[in-house]
XYZ file of C-alpha atoms in Angstrom:
534
model
C 75.265 -12.289 6.316
C 71.833 -13.877 5.686
C 70.697 -13.382 8.911
C 71.440 -10.278 9.081
C 69.985 -9.378 6.353
C 66.957 -11.837 6.818
C 65.816 -9.411 10.381
C 66.222 -6.738 8.330
C 63.787 -7.164 5.835
C 60.968 -8.502 8.560
C 61.966 -5.425 10.778
C 60.413 -3.547 7.394
C 57.872 -5.968 6.521
C 56.702 -4.599 10.230
C 57.080 -1.228 10.095
C 54.775 -1.314 6.718
C 51.914 -3.334 8.780
C 51.916 -1.110 11.680
C 51.677 2.087 8.654
C 49.252 -0.177 6.762
C 47.360 -0.647 10.266
C 47.217 2.878 11.320
C 46.077 3.802 8.049
C 43.886 1.102 7.507
C 42.771 0.676 11.239
C 39.379 -1.216 9.351
C 41.904 -3.717 8.115
C 43.955 -4.352 11.002
C 40.680 -5.206 13.021
C 39.372 -7.188 10.054
C 42.824 -9.145 10.323
C 42.557 -9.213 14.197
C 39.039 -9.947 14.946
C 38.054 -13.192 16.584
C 35.334 -15.298 15.378
C 31.756 -14.656 16.927
C 31.123 -17.636 19.645
C 27.750 -18.049 21.708
C 28.368 -20.286 24.578
C 24.444 -21.954 25.925
C 24.734 -23.663 29.646
C 20.988 -25.526 28.939
C 20.756 -26.345 32.223
C 20.181 -22.501 33.114
C 16.346 -20.843 32.731
C 16.139 -17.228 32.891
C 12.895 -17.626 33.049
C 9.477 -18.188 31.178
C 10.329 -17.016 27.497
C 8.734 -13.556 26.840
C 6.624 -13.816 23.954
C 5.379 -10.543 23.453
C 6.959 -10.746 19.499
C 3.645 -12.814 18.563
C 1.628 -11.134 20.576
C -0.505 -9.259 17.818
C -0.276 -8.107 14.230
C -1.741 -6.015 12.379
C -3.512 -5.468 8.813
C -4.904 -3.013 6.680
C -8.020 -2.600 6.980
C -11.395 -4.551 8.442
C -13.178 -4.551 4.438
C -9.980 -5.980 3.374
C -10.895 -9.382 5.728
C -13.969 -10.335 4.330
C -11.628 -11.222 1.123
C -10.140 -14.990 1.014
C -6.637 -14.433 -0.614
C -6.465 -12.069 3.303
C -8.555 -14.814 5.429
C -6.049 -18.110 3.859
C -2.586 -15.429 4.189
C -4.063 -14.447 7.561
C -4.554 -18.110 9.049
C -1.274 -19.536 7.365
C 0.592 -16.804 9.332
C -1.236 -17.547 12.496
C -0.274 -21.595 11.867
C 3.418 -20.629 10.731
C 4.062 -17.511 13.178
C 1.305 -17.183 16.043
C 0.167 -14.721 16.363
C -2.636 -14.261 18.571
C -4.632 -11.003 18.553
C -4.901 -8.996 15.192
C -5.954 -5.586 15.094
C -6.362 -3.024 11.663
C -8.331 -0.205 10.873
C -11.819 0.587 8.985
C -14.532 -1.578 12.122
C -16.752 0.840 11.869
C -16.433 2.739 8.272
C -19.319 3.207 5.800
C -17.899 0.175 4.183
C -18.503 -2.431 7.173
C -22.315 -1.582 6.454
C -22.442 -0.370 10.424
C -24.987 2.660 10.449
C -27.443 3.651 8.266
C -28.863 6.263 10.121
C -32.239 6.448 12.499
C -35.942 4.902 11.542
C -38.770 7.168 11.926
C -39.332 6.652 15.546
C -35.308 8.336 16.062
C -34.055 4.746 17.015
C -30.404 4.115 15.063
C -30.192 1.503 12.206
C -26.882 -0.872 13.623
C -26.307 -3.976 10.834
C -23.462 -6.277 12.626
C -23.419 -8.813 8.873
C -19.712 -7.703 8.038
C -18.663 -7.455 11.682
C -20.284 -10.369 12.216
C -18.499 -12.815 9.186
C -14.753 -11.136 9.446
C -15.102 -12.051 13.339
C -16.889 -15.519 12.908
C -13.647 -15.913 10.499
C -11.278 -14.987 13.710
C -13.208 -17.132 16.276
C -12.327 -20.207 13.946
C -9.075 -19.798 13.594
C -8.315 -19.219 16.681
C -6.909 -15.440 16.984
C -8.193 -12.591 18.942
C -9.794 -8.679 18.059
C -7.433 -6.321 19.289
C -10.172 -4.165 18.402
C -9.218 -0.475 17.045
C -12.824 1.673 17.212
C -12.804 4.206 13.956
C -12.855 5.512 11.608
C -16.605 7.147 11.783
C -19.582 6.635 10.052
C -21.004 9.331 7.835
C -23.959 9.218 9.316
C -22.597 10.592 11.901
C -19.555 12.487 11.022
C -19.510 16.444 12.063
C -17.747 16.996 8.662
C -16.838 15.621 5.513
C -13.014 14.684 5.712
C -11.464 11.689 4.947
C -8.142 9.487 4.488
C -7.352 6.859 1.795
C -8.706 5.893 -1.836
C -11.836 4.076 0.197
C -12.858 7.506 2.205
C -12.038 7.044 6.298
C -13.594 9.901 7.683
C -11.549 11.247 10.360
C -13.282 13.961 11.726
C -15.181 13.417 15.516
C -18.981 12.657 15.784
C -22.061 15.394 15.638
C -23.495 13.816 18.668
C -20.719 12.306 21.867
C -24.118 10.379 22.826
C -24.785 8.647 19.712
C -21.616 7.696 18.789
C -21.613 6.023 22.243
C -24.335 4.583 21.992
C -23.201 3.403 18.457
C -20.076 1.997 20.608
C -22.106 -0.052 23.358
C -25.091 -1.047 21.625
C -21.528 -3.092 19.280
C -19.609 -4.396 22.567
C -23.604 -5.842 23.841
C -23.554 -7.514 20.659
C -19.834 -9.572 21.109
C -20.864 -9.568 24.329
C -24.134 -12.469 22.660
C -22.540 -13.759 20.460
C -19.487 -14.617 21.535
C -19.547 -14.721 25.403
C -17.953 -12.203 27.918
C -15.450 -15.174 28.753
C -13.856 -14.255 25.557
C -14.503 -10.988 25.499
C -12.284 -9.856 28.438
C -9.454 -11.461 26.324
C -9.837 -9.069 24.025
C -8.049 -5.373 23.871
C -10.071 -2.481 23.097
C -7.919 1.039 20.910
C -10.257 3.871 20.490
C -9.138 5.530 17.021
C -5.725 5.601 15.917
C -3.156 8.035 15.597
C -5.401 11.516 16.479
C -1.792 13.731 16.678
C -1.949 13.667 12.681
C -3.941 16.685 12.899
C -5.974 16.443 9.464
C -4.160 13.559 8.668
C -6.102 10.603 11.244
C -7.990 12.664 13.444
C -9.488 16.929 12.278
C -9.765 17.436 16.607
C -7.809 18.826 18.253
C -6.015 16.512 21.594
C -8.616 17.730 23.847
C -11.077 16.332 21.255
C -9.420 13.112 21.137
C -10.194 12.751 25.590
C -13.592 13.230 24.887
C -14.014 11.115 22.046
C -11.609 8.264 24.501
C -13.355 8.765 27.152
C -16.738 8.275 25.947
C -15.797 5.509 24.485
C -14.247 3.868 27.165
C -17.044 4.796 29.615
C -19.672 2.816 26.920
C -17.014 -0.014 26.580
C -17.230 -0.135 30.031
C -20.532 -0.215 30.627
C -21.187 -3.256 28.578
C -18.266 -4.874 31.518
C -15.680 -3.264 33.709
C -13.720 -6.298 33.362
C -13.301 -5.392 29.168
C -10.067 -3.759 28.603
C -10.046 -0.171 26.941
C -6.467 2.184 26.419
C -4.656 4.431 23.981
C -4.267 7.051 22.270
C -2.964 5.191 20.300
C -0.398 7.935 18.311
C 1.753 8.163 16.500
C 5.716 8.577 17.209
C 4.951 7.062 20.766
C 3.532 10.698 21.138
C 0.401 11.956 24.442
C 1.099 9.542 26.744
C 1.781 11.529 29.923
C -0.351 13.756 28.541
C -3.082 11.224 28.334
C -2.256 9.307 31.417
C -3.225 12.844 33.276
C -6.918 13.213 31.909
C -7.305 9.999 32.550
C -6.816 10.439 36.133
C -8.726 13.606 36.841
C -11.650 13.114 34.358
C -11.666 9.706 35.862
C -11.623 8.045 31.722
C -11.602 4.456 32.369
C -7.771 3.194 30.924
C -6.324 0.126 31.284
C -3.638 -0.308 28.874
C -1.770 2.307 26.904
C -1.330 2.185 23.380
C 1.357 3.652 20.620
C 2.845 3.363 17.600
C 6.975 3.662 16.240
C 8.899 2.954 12.902
C 12.625 2.932 12.753
C 13.159 5.901 10.000
C 14.265 9.298 9.812
C 11.763 11.634 8.643
C 7.779 11.928 8.708
C 5.082 9.763 9.488
C 2.684 8.949 6.626
C 4.293 8.341 2.889
C 1.780 6.464 1.424
C 3.699 6.139 -1.996
C 7.394 6.778 -0.378
C 7.591 9.686 -2.849
C 9.296 11.644 0.103
C 11.716 9.442 0.327
C 12.599 7.385 3.365
C 15.584 7.067 5.664
C 16.025 3.937 7.852
C 17.298 5.722 11.313
C 21.345 5.128 11.840
C 20.684 5.038 15.700
C 21.221 2.331 17.349
C 18.070 2.030 19.849
C 15.569 3.203 16.800
C 12.414 1.749 18.112
C 12.932 0.448 20.805
C 14.930 3.479 22.662
C 10.662 4.843 22.177
C 9.511 1.333 23.471
C 11.461 2.857 26.941
C 11.054 5.951 26.888
C 7.445 5.374 27.196
C 7.720 2.464 29.993
C 9.332 5.470 32.126
C 7.245 7.601 31.520
C 4.144 5.029 32.733
C 6.199 4.495 35.066
C 6.529 8.099 36.477
C 3.094 8.669 36.262
C -0.205 8.178 38.008
C -1.193 4.751 36.909
C 2.784 2.782 37.026
C 1.215 -0.474 36.087
C 0.245 -0.100 33.127
C 0.695 -2.229 30.196
C 2.222 -1.135 26.755
C 1.057 -2.044 23.450
C 2.473 -1.139 20.536
C 0.400 -1.415 18.100
C 1.764 -0.433 15.060
C 5.599 -1.075 14.309
C 7.986 -1.988 11.632
C 11.154 0.119 10.543
C 9.356 1.810 7.702
C 5.873 4.078 7.549
C 5.192 3.761 4.062
C 3.716 1.038 2.386
C 6.229 1.499 -0.312
C 9.841 1.356 1.004
C 11.705 -1.393 -0.115
C 13.772 -2.594 2.668
C 10.794 -4.145 4.079
C 10.647 -6.675 1.278
C 14.850 -6.506 1.479
C 16.699 -9.754 3.676
C 17.305 -7.415 6.076
C 14.183 -6.650 7.241
C 14.762 -9.977 8.851
C 17.393 -9.665 11.655
C 16.509 -6.187 12.025
C 12.946 -7.404 12.908
C 14.920 -9.677 15.292
C 17.145 -7.356 16.741
C 14.107 -4.545 17.575
C 12.249 -7.564 19.338
C 15.069 -8.045 21.745
C 16.189 -4.657 22.141
C 13.008 -3.634 23.698
C 12.822 -6.739 25.682
C 9.742 -6.206 28.717
C 9.839 -3.174 28.548
C 6.200 -3.808 26.266
C 3.733 -6.799 26.820
C 3.209 -6.206 22.389
C 4.723 -5.481 19.671
C 2.467 -5.562 16.651
C 4.099 -5.719 13.435
C 2.594 -3.513 10.221
C 1.382 -5.508 8.367
C 1.021 -9.581 7.760
C 0.242 -9.315 4.116
C 0.897 -6.851 1.509
C -2.704 -6.911 0.636
C -3.538 -3.471 2.299
C -4.857 -0.573 0.043
C -4.151 2.671 1.866
C -3.278 4.246 -1.477
C -4.862 2.085 -3.289
C -4.001 -1.679 -5.066
C -1.280 -1.908 -6.056
C 0.440 -3.220 -9.888
C 3.427 -4.936 -8.659
C 3.802 -7.863 -6.773
C 6.879 -6.528 -5.144
C 5.751 -3.262 -4.244
C 7.774 -2.151 -0.445
C 4.350 -3.391 0.913
C 4.410 -3.544 4.457
C 2.960 -6.932 4.787
C 5.375 -10.609 5.681
C 4.080 -12.267 2.916
C 3.721 -10.852 -0.577
C 0.008 -10.654 -2.830
C 1.516 -13.913 -4.097
C 1.781 -15.656 -1.420
C 5.448 -15.622 -1.220
C 6.839 -15.444 2.290
C 9.501 -12.381 2.426
C 12.519 -12.887 4.543
C 10.910 -11.028 7.654
C 8.553 -13.319 7.649
C 11.030 -16.459 8.356
C 12.432 -13.508 11.082
C 8.747 -15.037 12.781
C 8.357 -18.093 12.133
C 12.347 -19.194 13.690
C 10.441 -16.577 16.721
C 7.349 -18.926 17.480
C 9.347 -22.171 17.196
C 11.498 -21.163 20.740
C 10.967 -23.153 22.860
C 8.291 -21.293 26.306
C 11.953 -21.623 28.559
C 14.708 -18.713 27.901
C 17.979 -19.903 29.343
C 21.209 -17.879 30.794
C 22.429 -15.568 27.359
C 24.849 -13.294 27.416
C 25.051 -12.923 23.489
C 22.983 -9.641 22.256
C 21.815 -11.144 19.366
C 20.263 -14.920 20.058
C 17.161 -16.167 22.241
C 18.131 -19.574 23.356
C 15.555 -21.627 24.756
C 14.203 -24.457 26.105
C 11.042 -27.035 25.647
C 9.527 -29.695 28.258
C 10.610 -32.776 25.880
C 13.934 -31.502 26.429
C 14.469 -29.628 23.149
C 16.561 -26.895 22.378
C 16.380 -23.992 20.172
C 18.809 -20.940 19.516
C 17.935 -18.196 17.784
C 20.364 -16.031 16.413
C 21.309 -13.488 13.625
C 23.894 -10.612 12.506
C 21.859 -7.527 12.749
C 24.316 -4.177 10.379
C 22.766 -1.220 9.791
C 24.533 -1.286 5.837
C 22.133 2.051 5.016
C 24.431 4.404 4.180
C 22.752 7.059 5.710
C 21.482 11.118 4.619
C 23.027 10.856 1.455
C 20.714 8.041 -0.274
C 16.955 7.368 0.441
C 15.719 3.615 0.941
C 13.901 3.667 -2.670
C 16.775 4.016 -3.853
C 19.039 2.068 -2.142
C 17.500 -1.528 -1.091
C 15.803 -2.518 -4.456
C 18.810 -4.138 -5.267
C 21.038 -6.684 -4.996
C 23.168 -6.132 -1.921
C 25.380 -8.977 -1.268
C 26.348 -8.565 2.447
C 30.703 -8.711 3.777
C 32.064 -12.004 5.374
C 31.338 -11.474 9.016
C 34.062 -15.023 10.072
C 31.849 -17.149 11.062
C 29.636 -18.121 13.921
C 30.727 -20.554 16.667
C 28.539 -22.240 18.765
C 28.580 -23.964 22.814
C 25.723 -26.130 24.049
C 27.168 -26.801 27.265
C 25.054 -30.355 29.985
C 22.914 -31.379 26.860
C 21.522 -34.577 28.148
C 23.201 -37.012 26.626
C 22.060 -39.594 23.204
C 20.776 -39.023 20.302
C 18.856 -35.642 18.325
C 18.333 -34.572 15.474
C 19.609 -31.544 14.141
C 18.273 -29.014 11.938
C 19.600 -25.341 10.826
C 17.893 -23.275 9.180
C 19.365 -19.913 7.625
C 17.213 -16.008 6.365
C 19.795 -14.147 4.837
C 21.292 -13.035 0.878
C 20.111 -15.466 -1.118
C 18.785 -17.776 1.767
C 14.626 -17.605 1.988
C 15.057 -13.915 0.375
C 12.198 -13.948 -1.863
C 13.349 -10.145 -3.237
C 16.449 -11.029 -4.375
C 15.102 -14.124 -6.629
C 12.065 -11.596 -7.707
C 15.039 -9.547 -8.949
C 16.669 -12.202 -10.877
C 13.705 -12.611 -12.965
C 13.707 -8.959 -13.685
C 11.701 -7.597 -11.244
C 8.760 -8.109 -13.435
C 5.619 -5.553 -13.181
C 3.393 -9.319 -13.300
C 4.718 -12.403 -11.942
C 3.442 -15.529 -13.920
C 2.589 -19.330 -12.117
C 5.798 -20.809 -13.142
C 8.115 -17.272 -11.901
C 5.754 -17.983 -8.530
C 6.705 -21.535 -8.590
C 10.149 -20.646 -8.645
C 10.503 -18.109 -6.878
C 9.294 -19.880 -3.829
C 10.758 -23.649 -4.089
C 14.714 -20.895 -3.974
C 13.000 -19.861 -0.748
C 11.274 -22.864 0.750
C 13.248 -23.070 4.101
C 14.903 -26.045 3.781
C 17.176 -26.663 6.454
C 20.684 -25.955 5.749
C 21.378 -28.537 7.725
C 19.641 -31.885 8.675
C 21.428 -34.815 10.484
C 20.989 -37.008 13.328
C 23.747 -36.248 15.848
C 25.181 -37.819 19.860
C 25.770 -36.122 22.745
C 28.311 -38.301 24.871
C 28.626 -38.237 28.467
C 30.139 -34.407 28.487
C 27.085 -33.187 27.644
C 28.522 -30.836 24.576
C 27.296 -30.002 21.631
C 29.627 -27.515 18.936
C 29.292 -25.870 15.586
C 30.604 -23.647 13.417
C 28.061 -21.967 10.939
C 29.402 -19.122 8.233
C 28.161 -16.076 9.004
C 27.729 -12.784 6.644
C 25.990 -9.224 7.594
C 22.105 -9.570 8.386
C 22.321 -13.147 8.556
C 19.641 -15.102 10.374
C 20.281 -18.619 11.426
C 17.607 -21.027 13.870
C 19.198 -23.860 15.086
C 17.267 -27.025 16.212
C 17.959 -29.983 18.711
C 15.427 -32.114 18.786
C 15.426 -35.296 20.824
C 14.945 -38.829 19.659
């Protein structure tokens, strides 16, 4: 009797569980999901690690680069993240004092002093310019249309011969100052986002192509070895047309450059008033990059380099996703998805010292930067810092959200993350979603197994970025999101997010050559696992 009752109860229990599973599939999946596992054979090398992720980084405008705080942050970002090139707007805008018209003999009056100060600083810290020629000096402009509070003129030149002379003279000056061999390593890009009509360019496509050809020929007239390209468009636009033009008109071109951001609507929204929304597309950003690579491959110049000279999760410097811990995993996911399709992905930007919409008044305002005004590292900063810690040899790895590498000293690095797009979709804007405390859901555990390690002692350090781990923005929210931060508050935020290892110990790898580690995993966690031979 007792056995019969037990069997009946068990059957009813199984029936209830089945009904629950059918009614709540997410619950059933949660019960059945196993821990994620990454297994790496450290003896199997895939090849050299593609370091397109830190080839270049963006900044607002050239004149900001004359500030001590800007220079301090760039030097720090280069040291920690390994950035090799820097790109910015406004090199030729009037606040850089480049062009002063003509003397009584009709000769142009040029002044390179501000540019020299900035570019000498780049040379001192070992970062190269990814030159963006723009905007138009007022004395050469065909109109008065400007953009931003610092009044970058966005009209074509009234005299293309004089514009070409300016470009040629500047490039010749750089050649004399830094040497041809160094300039062969630079990139020269013509203008910025000319497809945003009456935004960054008042002309049409044909007018831009004319500007491009004159500029490119001026650069090449100094040295045919110098690299020049464009069209520097928003939204990956104009690429086939640009290549066709260069081939048809015999305009010099060495690379294609364009931009993409992971949002669903619009392009330029300086104050966040339109309400940006993170794209729910799995291949946002990376899908455009691969599409443009296909366009180049199908063109008459299939070997052109591809540079995304701006990219990020959002196109506005008033989007709290830039401050949120979600951004670190987003960056890593999009770079990993893009793979070898692109030669550089220039994150826009390294610093919140960015004044297109004017001087910002709060320490965390959704700015583009990896670092805020007070030298506080955002979560996004650590994504790039961890990438820079990877060794030069990429290991074979079937896990799509990780890199496994080693260096020539036998040290092994594993960078892994969970990217979960928690944005609710069309009903909510980034500005009302990411500006609050957002605890993540648990994703179980992450099991790591490294095989064929040389036996011996290793120093194990495990670093983490995610919710309340190198998460300065949530620390700021904990303080009540003050409009200004005191010195003690800045020190507190920095101390809580100082990138101390979560695990730090000496381990011994036995003769079997196996290392195992299990880590708790939540949505948008990032782990950097370092094994250094002792």
